[in-house]
Short mmCIF file of C-alpha atoms in Angstrom, two decimals:
data_model
loop_
_atom_site.label_atom_id
_atom_site.label_comp_id
_atom_site.label_asym_id
_atom_site.label_seq_id
_atom_site.Cartn_x
_atom_site.Cartn_y
_atom_site.Cartn_z
CA MET A 522 20.00 -6.24 -31.10
CA SER A 523 17.43 -5.18 -33.65
CA LYS A 524 17.34 -8.58 -35.18
CA LEU A 525 16.94 -10.15 -31.80
CA TYR A 526 14.18 -7.80 -30.92
CA SER A 527 12.36 -8.54 -34.22
CA ALA A 528 12.69 -12.33 -33.64
CA ILE A 529 11.33 -12.08 -30.17
CA LEU A 530 8.30 -9.87 -31.49
CA ILE A 531 7.45 -12.51 -34.33
CA PHE A 532 7.72 -15.46 -31.90
CA LEU A 533 5.47 -13.88 -29.37
CA PHE A 534 3.08 -12.77 -31.93
CA LEU A 535 2.64 -16.38 -33.28
CA VAL A 536 2.33 -17.91 -29.85
CA SER A 537 -0.20 -15.39 -28.72
CA PHE A 538 -2.30 -15.60 -31.97
CA SER A 539 -2.60 -19.30 -31.97
CA LEU A 540 -3.80 -19.37 -28.29
CA GLN A 541 -6.17 -16.42 -28.15
CA ALA A 542 -9.02 -17.67 -30.18
CA GLN A 543 -9.86 -20.43 -27.78
CA GLU A 544 -9.31 -18.53 -24.52
CA ASN A 545 -11.76 -16.82 -22.18
CA LEU A 546 -10.96 -13.92 -19.94
CA VAL A 547 -9.57 -15.94 -16.98
CA GLN A 548 -7.31 -17.88 -19.36
CA ARG A 549 -6.03 -14.73 -21.08
CA LEU A 550 -5.21 -13.03 -17.83
CA GLU A 551 -3.29 -16.19 -16.54
CA ARG A 552 -1.37 -16.30 -19.91
CA HIS A 553 -0.38 -12.76 -19.62
CA VAL A 554 0.95 -13.23 -16.07
CA GLN A 555 2.66 -16.66 -17.04
CA ILE A 556 4.59 -14.87 -19.87
CA LEU A 557 5.51 -11.67 -18.03
CA ALA A 558 6.58 -13.45 -14.79
CA ALA A 559 8.38 -16.38 -16.50
CA ASP A 560 11.97 -17.02 -15.57
CA SER A 561 13.03 -16.12 -19.13
CA LEU A 562 12.03 -12.49 -18.48
CA GLU A 563 14.48 -12.30 -15.56
CA GLY A 564 12.12 -10.18 -13.19
CA ARG A 565 11.72 -7.54 -15.93
CA GLY A 566 14.71 -5.53 -14.49
CA LEU A 567 16.14 -2.55 -16.14
CA GLY A 568 18.68 -3.40 -18.80
CA THR A 569 17.99 -6.99 -19.04
CA ILE A 570 16.94 -9.04 -21.99
CA GLY A 571 13.74 -9.97 -20.04
CA HIS A 572 12.83 -6.25 -19.87
CA ALA A 573 13.28 -6.12 -23.79
CA LYS A 574 11.05 -9.18 -24.04
CA ALA A 575 8.45 -7.57 -21.85
CA VAL A 576 8.46 -4.36 -24.11
CA ALA A 577 8.06 -6.61 -27.19
CA TYR A 578 5.25 -8.62 -25.70
CA LEU A 579 3.26 -5.70 -24.61
CA GLU A 580 3.77 -3.67 -27.89
CA GLN A 581 2.54 -6.80 -29.86
CA GLN A 582 -0.47 -7.15 -27.44
CA MET A 583 -1.57 -3.55 -27.83
CA GLU A 584 -1.43 -3.93 -31.64
CA GLU A 585 -3.23 -7.17 -31.64
CA ILE A 586 -5.95 -5.98 -29.44
CA GLY A 587 -6.61 -3.16 -31.81
CA LEU A 588 -5.34 -0.13 -29.88
CA GLN A 589 -3.98 2.87 -31.89
CA PRO A 590 -0.34 3.90 -31.46
CA PHE A 591 0.25 6.72 -28.99
CA GLN A 592 2.25 9.10 -31.22
CA ASN A 593 3.93 9.20 -34.70
CA GLY A 594 2.64 5.64 -35.29
CA SER A 595 4.51 4.15 -32.39
CA PHE A 596 3.32 2.57 -29.05
CA ILE A 597 6.62 3.56 -27.47
CA HIS A 598 7.12 6.51 -25.29
CA GLU A 599 10.91 6.46 -24.64
CA PHE A 600 12.59 8.67 -21.99
CA PRO A 601 16.05 8.86 -20.68
CA TYR A 602 16.95 8.82 -16.96
CA LYS A 603 19.73 7.87 -14.69
CA VAL A 604 20.02 5.02 -12.24
CA GLN A 605 22.91 5.92 -10.04
CA LEU A 606 25.62 6.84 -12.59
CA VAL A 607 24.02 4.84 -15.46
CA GLN A 608 22.05 6.50 -18.29
CA VAL A 609 19.05 4.31 -19.13
CA ASN A 610 16.41 4.59 -21.76
CA GLY A 611 13.03 3.85 -20.18
CA LYS A 612 10.08 2.74 -22.30
CA ASN A 613 6.33 3.31 -21.56
CA ILE A 614 4.06 1.35 -23.94
CA VAL A 615 1.00 3.33 -24.80
CA GLY A 616 -2.06 2.74 -26.86
CA MET A 617 -5.25 4.61 -27.42
CA ILE A 618 -9.02 4.17 -28.11
CA PRO A 619 -10.27 7.37 -29.52
CA GLY A 620 -13.54 8.78 -28.10
CA SER A 621 -16.61 8.66 -30.25
CA ASP A 622 -18.07 12.11 -29.22
CA PRO A 623 -16.66 15.11 -31.16
CA GLU A 624 -16.42 17.11 -27.92
CA LEU A 625 -15.88 14.66 -25.20
CA SER A 626 -13.19 12.80 -27.26
CA LYS A 627 -10.92 15.78 -26.31
CA GLU A 628 -11.04 14.57 -22.77
CA ILE A 629 -8.78 11.68 -21.58
CA ILE A 630 -9.14 8.81 -19.16
CA VAL A 631 -5.81 6.86 -18.47
CA VAL A 632 -5.77 3.26 -17.49
CA GLY A 633 -2.22 2.22 -16.44
CA ALA A 634 -0.09 -0.47 -14.86
CA HIS A 635 3.56 -0.85 -14.30
CA TYR A 636 5.37 -3.69 -16.05
CA ASP A 637 8.89 -3.31 -14.60
CA HIS A 638 9.98 -5.21 -11.65
CA LEU A 639 13.15 -5.83 -9.52
CA GLY A 640 15.06 -8.12 -12.01
CA PHE A 641 17.37 -10.78 -10.47
CA GLU A 642 20.25 -11.15 -8.00
CA ILE A 643 23.32 -13.55 -8.06
CA LEU A 644 23.70 -15.56 -5.03
CA PRO A 645 27.11 -16.39 -3.51
CA SER A 646 26.85 -19.89 -5.11
CA GLY A 647 26.56 -18.22 -8.52
CA THR A 648 22.86 -19.05 -9.00
CA GLN A 649 20.69 -16.43 -10.48
CA ARG A 650 17.58 -15.78 -8.46
CA ASN A 651 14.82 -13.88 -10.24
CA PHE A 652 12.04 -11.75 -8.82
CA PRO A 653 9.10 -12.69 -11.01
CA GLY A 654 6.69 -10.02 -9.79
CA ALA A 655 3.54 -12.06 -10.72
CA ASP A 656 1.26 -9.89 -8.50
CA ASP A 657 3.54 -6.89 -8.56
CA ASN A 658 2.73 -6.09 -11.25
CA ALA A 659 2.07 -8.62 -14.01
CA SER A 660 -1.35 -8.86 -12.50
CA GLY A 661 -2.13 -5.26 -13.10
CA VAL A 662 -0.65 -5.14 -16.63
CA ALA A 663 -2.76 -8.24 -17.51
CA GLY A 664 -5.86 -6.37 -16.27
CA MET A 665 -5.05 -3.23 -18.11
CA LEU A 666 -4.64 -5.13 -21.45
CA GLU A 667 -7.93 -7.02 -20.96
CA ILE A 668 -9.83 -3.88 -20.07
CA ALA A 669 -8.74 -2.56 -23.49
CA ARG A 670 -9.86 -5.81 -25.23
CA LEU A 671 -13.27 -5.67 -23.43
CA VAL A 672 -13.93 -2.21 -24.44
CA LEU A 673 -13.02 -2.85 -28.10
CA THR A 674 -14.98 -6.07 -28.34
CA GLY A 675 -18.06 -4.73 -26.64
CA ASN A 676 -20.93 -2.92 -28.14
CA GLU A 677 -20.49 0.39 -26.14
CA ARG A 678 -18.24 2.93 -27.63
CA PRO A 679 -16.55 5.25 -25.11
CA LYS A 680 -17.23 8.96 -25.82
CA ARG A 681 -13.96 10.13 -24.09
CA THR A 682 -10.63 8.90 -25.44
CA LEU A 683 -9.06 6.04 -23.40
CA VAL A 684 -5.36 5.78 -23.16
CA PHE A 685 -3.78 2.57 -21.97
CA ILE A 686 -0.23 2.76 -20.59
CA ALA A 687 2.20 0.08 -19.40
CA PHE A 688 4.54 2.24 -17.25
CA ASP A 689 8.30 1.57 -17.09
CA ALA A 690 10.55 2.28 -13.93
CA GLU A 691 7.92 2.42 -11.32
CA GLU A 692 10.14 0.45 -9.07
CA SER A 693 12.99 3.09 -9.53
CA GLY A 694 10.74 5.92 -8.23
CA LEU A 695 7.58 6.20 -10.39
CA ILE A 696 9.79 7.57 -13.26
CA GLY A 697 7.81 6.27 -16.21
CA ALA A 698 4.56 7.88 -14.98
CA ASP A 699 6.46 11.14 -14.05
CA ARG A 700 8.05 11.31 -17.48
CA PHE A 701 4.69 10.70 -19.16
CA VAL A 702 3.11 13.62 -17.15
CA LYS A 703 6.06 15.87 -18.21
CA ALA A 704 6.24 14.82 -21.87
CA ASP A 705 5.24 16.54 -24.98
CA LYS A 706 2.19 14.43 -26.13
CA PRO A 707 -0.85 14.81 -28.36
CA PHE A 708 -2.88 16.33 -25.52
CA ASP A 709 -2.35 18.58 -22.57
CA ASN A 710 -2.46 17.23 -18.99
CA SER A 711 -5.46 19.39 -18.36
CA ALA A 712 -7.36 17.12 -20.78
CA ILE A 713 -6.78 14.13 -18.41
CA LYS A 714 -9.90 13.86 -16.34
CA ALA A 715 -8.89 10.77 -14.40
CA MET A 716 -6.48 7.88 -14.32
CA PHE A 717 -6.24 4.41 -12.86
CA SER A 718 -3.23 2.54 -11.66
CA LEU A 719 -3.87 -1.09 -11.44
CA ASP A 720 -1.08 -2.22 -9.16
CA MET A 721 -1.36 -5.64 -7.54
CA ILE A 722 -4.82 -6.95 -8.30
CA GLY A 723 -4.24 -10.71 -8.02
CA MET A 724 -5.50 -11.47 -4.46
CA LEU A 725 -9.19 -10.60 -4.49
CA GLY A 726 -10.34 -13.79 -2.82
CA LYS A 727 -7.98 -13.52 0.03
CA ALA A 728 -8.40 -9.79 0.39
CA LYS A 729 -12.29 -10.20 0.38
CA GLY A 730 -12.69 -7.02 -1.47
CA LEU A 731 -11.02 -4.39 -3.79
CA GLU A 732 -9.51 -1.07 -2.66
CA LEU A 733 -9.88 2.11 -4.70
CA LYS A 734 -7.76 4.69 -3.01
CA GLY A 735 -8.50 8.11 -4.54
CA TRP A 736 -11.90 7.19 -6.05
CA GLU A 737 -13.57 9.86 -4.01
CA THR A 738 -11.47 12.74 -5.61
CA LEU A 739 -14.05 12.47 -8.43
CA ALA A 740 -17.26 14.46 -8.40
CA ASP A 741 -20.26 12.21 -8.76
CA ALA A 742 -18.21 9.33 -7.49
CA LYS A 743 -21.13 7.80 -5.66
CA ASP A 744 -23.44 7.71 -8.84
CA LEU A 745 -20.65 6.41 -11.01
CA MET A 746 -19.97 3.69 -8.63
CA ALA A 747 -23.65 2.63 -8.28
CA ARG A 748 -23.89 2.51 -12.10
CA ALA A 749 -20.77 0.33 -12.31
CA GLN A 750 -21.95 -2.00 -9.65
CA ALA A 751 -25.14 -2.54 -11.54
CA ARG A 752 -23.12 -3.71 -14.42
CA GLU A 753 -20.57 -5.77 -12.50
CA GLU A 754 -21.09 -6.11 -8.77
CA ILE A 755 -17.92 -6.32 -6.66
CA THR A 756 -17.17 -5.98 -2.94
CA ILE A 757 -15.42 -2.66 -2.29
CA LYS A 758 -13.40 -2.85 0.81
CA LYS A 759 -12.05 0.59 0.97
CA MET A 760 -12.31 3.82 -1.01
CA ASP A 761 -11.28 7.39 -0.13
CA ALA A 762 -10.20 10.79 -1.52
CA SER A 763 -6.41 10.40 -0.81
CA ILE A 764 -3.73 9.88 -3.61
CA GLU A 765 -1.54 6.86 -3.06
CA MET A 766 2.17 8.04 -3.16
CA ARG A 767 3.71 4.71 -3.78
CA THR A 768 2.32 3.82 -7.16
CA ASP A 769 1.86 5.59 -10.59
CA THR A 770 -1.24 7.62 -9.23
CA TRP A 771 1.12 9.96 -7.58
CA PRO A 772 2.61 11.96 -10.52
CA PHE A 773 -0.90 12.51 -11.85
CA GLY A 774 -2.56 13.33 -8.55
CA LYS A 775 0.06 15.85 -7.54
CA ILE A 776 -0.85 18.07 -10.47
CA GLY A 777 -4.54 17.85 -9.65
CA ILE A 778 -5.71 14.79 -11.67
CA PRO A 779 -8.04 12.43 -9.80
CA ALA A 780 -5.93 9.25 -9.72
CA ILE A 781 -7.30 5.92 -8.41
CA HIS A 782 -5.17 3.03 -7.14
CA VAL A 783 -6.90 -0.33 -7.87
CA PHE A 784 -5.48 -2.85 -5.39
CA THR A 785 -6.23 -6.09 -3.64
CA GLY A 786 -3.68 -5.59 -0.95
CA LEU A 787 -0.21 -6.72 0.14
CA ILE A 788 -1.14 -10.40 0.54
CA SER A 789 1.23 -11.80 -2.12
CA PRO A 790 5.03 -12.30 -1.32
CA TYR A 791 5.76 -8.60 -1.99
CA HIS A 792 9.09 -7.90 -3.61
CA LYS A 793 10.21 -11.56 -2.91
CA PRO A 794 11.30 -14.40 -5.31
CA GLU A 795 8.17 -16.32 -4.22
CA ASP A 796 5.72 -13.83 -5.91
CA THR A 797 4.96 -16.42 -8.69
CA PRO A 798 2.08 -16.88 -11.12
CA ASP A 799 0.57 -20.05 -9.35
CA LEU A 800 -0.42 -17.94 -6.26
CA LEU A 801 -2.66 -15.53 -8.10
CA ASP A 802 -6.67 -15.62 -8.00
CA TYR A 803 -7.42 -15.40 -11.67
CA GLU A 804 -11.07 -15.67 -11.20
CA GLY A 805 -10.71 -12.68 -8.90
CA MET A 806 -8.63 -10.95 -11.43
CA ALA A 807 -11.44 -11.40 -14.03
CA LYS A 808 -13.93 -9.96 -11.86
CA VAL A 809 -11.70 -6.98 -11.04
CA THR A 810 -11.01 -6.53 -14.72
CA ARG A 811 -14.76 -6.58 -15.67
CA PHE A 812 -15.48 -4.23 -12.85
CA VAL A 813 -12.92 -1.56 -13.90
CA THR A 814 -14.10 -1.92 -17.40
CA ALA A 815 -17.60 -1.03 -16.33
CA LEU A 816 -16.33 1.80 -14.19
CA THR A 817 -14.22 3.11 -17.05
CA LEU A 818 -17.21 3.06 -19.42
CA GLU A 819 -19.33 4.88 -17.01
CA MET A 820 -16.68 7.49 -16.68
CA ALA A 821 -16.01 7.76 -20.37
CA ASN A 822 -19.76 8.32 -21.16
CA ALA A 823 -20.83 10.51 -18.26
CA ALA A 824 -22.16 14.04 -19.14
CA ASN A 825 -19.52 15.49 -16.86
CA LEU A 826 -16.22 14.06 -15.35
CA SER A 827 -14.35 16.37 -13.05
CA ALA A 828 -12.63 16.47 -9.64
CA ILE A 829 -14.31 17.34 -6.35
CA PRO A 830 -14.18 21.10 -5.71
CA SER A 831 -11.94 20.65 -2.78
CA PHE A 832 -9.35 18.54 -4.68
CA ALA A 833 -6.17 20.51 -5.44
CA PRO A 834 -2.59 19.93 -6.04
CA GLU A 835 -1.41 21.69 -2.86
CA LYS A 836 -3.65 19.38 -0.78
CA VAL A 837 -2.43 16.40 -2.57
CA MET A 838 1.18 17.30 -2.08
CA GLY A 839 0.56 17.70 1.71
CA GLY A 840 -1.07 14.31 1.93
CA LYS A 841 -4.18 13.80 4.17
CA ALA A 842 -5.52 16.99 5.84
CA LEU A 843 -5.86 14.99 9.04
CA GLN A 844 -3.72 12.15 10.10
CA PHE A 845 -3.26 10.09 13.28
CA GLY A 846 -0.43 7.70 14.41
CA ALA A 847 1.55 6.25 17.29
CA LYS A 848 4.90 7.36 18.46
CA ILE A 849 7.74 6.06 20.65
CA GLY A 850 10.92 7.78 21.88
CA LEU A 851 14.09 7.09 23.80
CA GLY A 852 16.65 9.55 25.10
CA ASN A 853 17.96 11.43 28.13
CA SER A 854 16.60 13.77 30.88
CA HIS A 855 18.60 16.03 33.24
CA ASN A 856 18.41 19.11 35.41
CA ARG A 857 20.54 22.30 35.01
CA HIS A 858 21.34 24.67 37.71
CA VAL A 859 21.34 28.26 36.30
CA GLN A 860 23.33 30.19 38.79
CA GLU A 861 26.14 27.77 39.26
CA SER A 862 26.17 26.41 35.70
CA PHE A 863 25.75 23.01 37.24
CA ARG A 864 24.37 20.16 35.11
CA ALA A 865 23.26 17.08 36.96
CA ASN A 866 23.91 13.65 35.41
CA GLY A 867 21.14 12.48 33.17
CA VAL A 868 18.75 9.59 33.50
CA PHE A 869 17.42 7.34 30.75
CA ALA A 870 13.99 8.62 29.61
CA TRP A 871 11.27 7.31 27.32
CA GLU A 872 7.91 8.28 25.91
CA ALA A 873 5.09 6.48 24.09
CA GLY A 874 1.61 7.62 22.87
CA LEU A 875 -0.45 8.94 20.00
CA TYR A 876 -0.36 11.95 17.86
CA GLY A 877 -2.41 13.86 15.34
CA SER A 878 -1.27 16.12 12.52
CA TRP A 879 -3.14 18.70 10.43
CA ASN A 880 -1.70 19.90 7.17
CA MET A 881 -2.54 23.67 7.25
CA THR A 882 -0.80 24.23 3.99
CA ASN A 883 1.57 22.31 1.72
CA ASN A 884 4.52 23.31 3.80
CA LEU A 885 2.97 24.06 7.29
CA GLN A 886 1.80 21.30 9.64
CA LEU A 887 0.29 21.35 13.06
CA VAL A 888 1.22 18.24 15.28
CA VAL A 889 -0.14 17.67 18.66
CA SER A 890 0.87 14.49 20.72
CA SER A 891 -0.27 12.92 23.94
CA LEU A 892 2.56 10.87 25.54
CA ILE A 893 3.21 8.88 28.63
CA ASP A 894 6.66 10.15 29.50
CA SER A 895 9.37 8.99 31.87
CA ASN A 896 11.75 11.84 32.81
CA GLY A 897 13.83 13.22 35.69
CA SER A 898 17.38 13.70 36.71
CA THR A 899 19.93 13.06 39.39
CA THR A 900 19.47 15.38 42.33
CA PRO A 901 21.69 18.80 42.38
CA TYR A 902 23.45 17.46 45.51
CA PHE A 903 23.40 13.77 45.67
CA GLU A 904 24.60 12.50 42.31
CA GLU A 905 23.87 8.91 43.19
CA ASP A 906 20.12 9.45 43.69
CA LYS A 907 17.64 10.18 41.00
CA LEU A 908 14.46 12.21 40.75
CA ARG A 909 12.15 10.01 38.64
CA ARG A 910 8.86 11.32 37.21
CA TYR A 911 6.09 9.72 35.14
CA SER A 912 4.07 12.20 33.46
CA VAL A 913 1.46 13.02 30.69
CA THR A 914 3.32 15.18 28.18
CA ILE A 915 1.46 16.97 25.45
CA PRO A 916 3.74 18.86 22.90
CA ALA A 917 2.20 21.11 20.14
CA LEU A 918 4.30 21.96 17.33
CA ILE A 919 4.22 23.88 14.05
CA ARG A 920 6.31 22.13 11.41
CA LEU A 921 7.88 23.74 8.38
CA THR A 922 8.23 20.90 5.82
CA THR A 923 10.15 20.66 2.54
CA GLY A 924 7.12 19.16 0.77
CA PRO A 925 7.32 15.52 -0.60
CA SER A 926 10.23 14.31 -2.56
CA GLU A 927 10.01 13.74 -6.24
CA ASP A 928 8.40 10.29 -5.85
CA GLY A 929 6.04 11.62 -3.26
CA VAL A 930 7.31 9.41 -0.45
CA GLY A 931 9.86 11.43 1.63
CA LYS A 932 10.06 14.79 3.20
CA ALA A 933 12.07 16.70 6.01
CA PHE A 934 10.93 19.18 8.53
CA VAL A 935 11.73 21.53 11.36
CA GLY A 936 9.38 22.21 14.16
CA ALA A 937 8.92 24.56 17.11
CA GLY A 938 6.33 24.93 19.75
CA ALA A 939 5.48 24.34 23.47
CA TYR A 940 4.73 21.46 25.78
CA PHE A 941 2.68 20.83 28.78
CA ARG A 942 3.33 18.09 31.42
CA HIS A 943 1.16 16.79 34.24
CA HIS A 944 3.10 14.54 36.67
CA LEU A 945 1.43 11.39 37.54
CA SER A 946 4.14 10.49 40.09
CA GLN A 947 7.39 11.92 41.21
CA GLY A 948 9.72 12.22 44.12
CA LEU A 949 13.26 11.56 45.54
CA PRO A 950 14.25 8.16 46.91
CA GLU A 951 14.54 7.62 50.58
CA PHE A 952 18.26 8.03 51.43
CA ALA A 953 20.11 8.91 54.52
CA GLY A 954 21.16 12.52 54.90
CA ILE A 955 18.19 14.10 53.36
CA ASP A 956 17.93 16.41 56.32
CA ILE A 957 21.26 17.86 55.70
CA VAL A 958 19.77 19.91 52.94
CA GLY A 959 16.43 20.38 54.63
CA PRO A 960 13.15 18.49 54.92
CA ALA A 961 10.92 20.73 52.77
CA TRP A 962 10.92 19.59 49.12
CA GLU A 963 8.13 20.89 46.89
CA PHE A 964 7.21 19.18 43.64
CA PRO A 965 4.68 20.99 41.37
CA ASP A 966 2.36 18.85 39.53
CA GLN A 967 2.68 20.72 36.24
CA GLU A 968 5.42 21.80 33.98
CA TRP A 969 5.56 24.01 30.79
CA GLY A 970 8.35 24.51 28.39
CA LEU A 971 9.59 24.89 24.84
CA ASN A 972 9.97 22.13 22.29
CA LEU A 973 12.25 22.15 19.21
CA GLN A 974 12.27 19.38 16.60
CA PHE A 975 13.61 18.28 13.29
CA GLY A 976 13.19 15.04 11.40
CA PHE A 977 12.21 13.35 8.20
CA GLN A 978 9.36 11.25 6.89
CA VAL A 979 9.42 8.17 4.54
CA SER A 980 6.00 6.88 3.63
CA LYS A 981 4.23 6.13 6.80
CA PHE A 982 7.35 6.28 9.10
CA THR A 983 8.65 9.43 10.64
CA MET A 984 11.92 9.91 12.53
CA THR A 985 12.09 12.87 14.98
CA PHE A 986 14.76 14.53 17.18
CA ASP A 987 13.27 16.53 20.08
CA TRP A 988 14.80 19.00 22.60
CA ARG A 989 12.45 20.08 25.39
CA ASN A 990 13.49 22.88 27.84
CA ALA A 991 11.38 23.52 30.76
CA LEU A 992 10.35 27.14 31.69
CA THR A 993 9.06 26.13 35.11
CA GLN A 994 11.19 24.56 37.88
CA PRO A 995 10.78 20.77 38.75
CA PHE A 996 11.06 21.21 42.49
CA SER A 997 11.81 23.96 45.23
CA LEU A 998 13.82 23.59 48.38
CA GLU A 999 12.94 25.50 51.43
CA SER A 1000 16.77 25.77 52.44
CA ARG A 1001 17.68 27.16 49.07
CA PRO A 1002 15.10 29.74 47.87
CA ASP A 1003 17.59 31.05 45.31
CA LEU A 1004 17.92 27.68 43.72
CA GLU A 1005 17.01 27.83 39.85
CA VAL A 1006 16.89 24.40 38.34
CA TYR A 1007 15.25 23.46 35.04
CA ASN A 1008 14.65 20.24 33.41
CA ARG A 1009 16.13 19.48 29.90
CA ASN A 1010 15.24 16.49 27.66
CA PHE A 1011 16.31 14.97 24.35
CA ARG A 1012 14.41 12.26 22.64
CA VAL A 1013 14.82 10.18 19.40
CA GLY A 1014 11.43 9.19 18.28
CA LEU A 1015 9.79 6.89 15.65
CA ALA A 1016 6.25 7.45 14.65
CA TYR A 1017 3.96 5.38 12.33
CA ALA A 1018 0.89 6.92 10.58
CA PHE A 1019 -2.36 4.94 10.67
CA GLY A 1020 -4.41 4.06 7.63
CA LYS A 1021 -3.53 4.20 3.99
#
């Protein structure tokens, strides 16, 4: 295996060296992507020869560009982890540009991109189908390498130390970034003042702008942006102060490090075999690369580089302080007679509407919804007839959450609170014999009750299970003043959060 590895390294070095003297930035970016997304690299899946080739290529590139090895004369940060029952050795490839200022050089800016992808699958016919991952994320790795080259070949020396990382095992749960944050290394995490994750930067033209999620976690973000735009102007489609949970920004952001996702959107065939090099916008990639280089140099040479005062790990872990979304639910509604332990047959019930959530702490969340709700029951005396109501229902719940999972994507929760209903329409159907039980049915316009809930969230999607028990009666009957009947509801709901 060592001989094979050496042969790969020598071959890639000779090919790369012979090409680079005549290449411009656009051509170099395209070459990186063509090599990393080639069929011979088998989708850069864990444990494949293609993955080993990617490691060799990236190590050779960092050395040829002129980056210094990360630790003990090596570019490799190796870490063990398990994929199901298999023990795997992951490899981050890490190079450095030491800062030029005696004091500011102790501070670190990380520029990262993940190089792993989904590998390949064997079709029933026996054919191997690769997932090339040209945009996800050969594009980001190419940009990261060329940012390092532009800094080293430029006339401006960074005062802060720059660390360039090709992360492994991102597709397995951000493992490479997580292990780097937790690793023993030449500097403490407190020295890392900011990090970039270039993840899918190959579609600038179609996206019509760049996204910088997390940029506004930096103090002086506005001034830094203005100076970078003066060097290399680019359209910024979106930037905010939230940390992206689905890329390598998350392990940094959740310990309080400003972490910026550089992204041109999910325009390419995401996680599909069709994500090939010919689809990418290399002129756009060059523009992104030059812009992030300018941004990095402005940050590296700023007098101060720090997070905004309100940025804290507990807020990052909880996600956005305020979030809004849409919800639908299906279930059952029925009435229960207290004295006679009588439960009427249920009717199909549904709800749909909007919700808002407020993260009060890392583990406490207030959620208020506004729903159009269909509910009701069969009547206590005439099982074939239904009481059908259409209402505006407003549940308000306090949720106790587990906090995000290790990859920052999932969490579970339980909730309790109250709900209010205003009935828009309600009543019994016309049927013969209603006078048998009396003519005077009273239907209040409002209802109050208790709401219990549990569920789980994965990324933007939330599954909920709700039980609503009324504390007020749905109707009264003149001939039965002793009648105590209360509405009960169960819903299975699916919610989707708006925004990034």
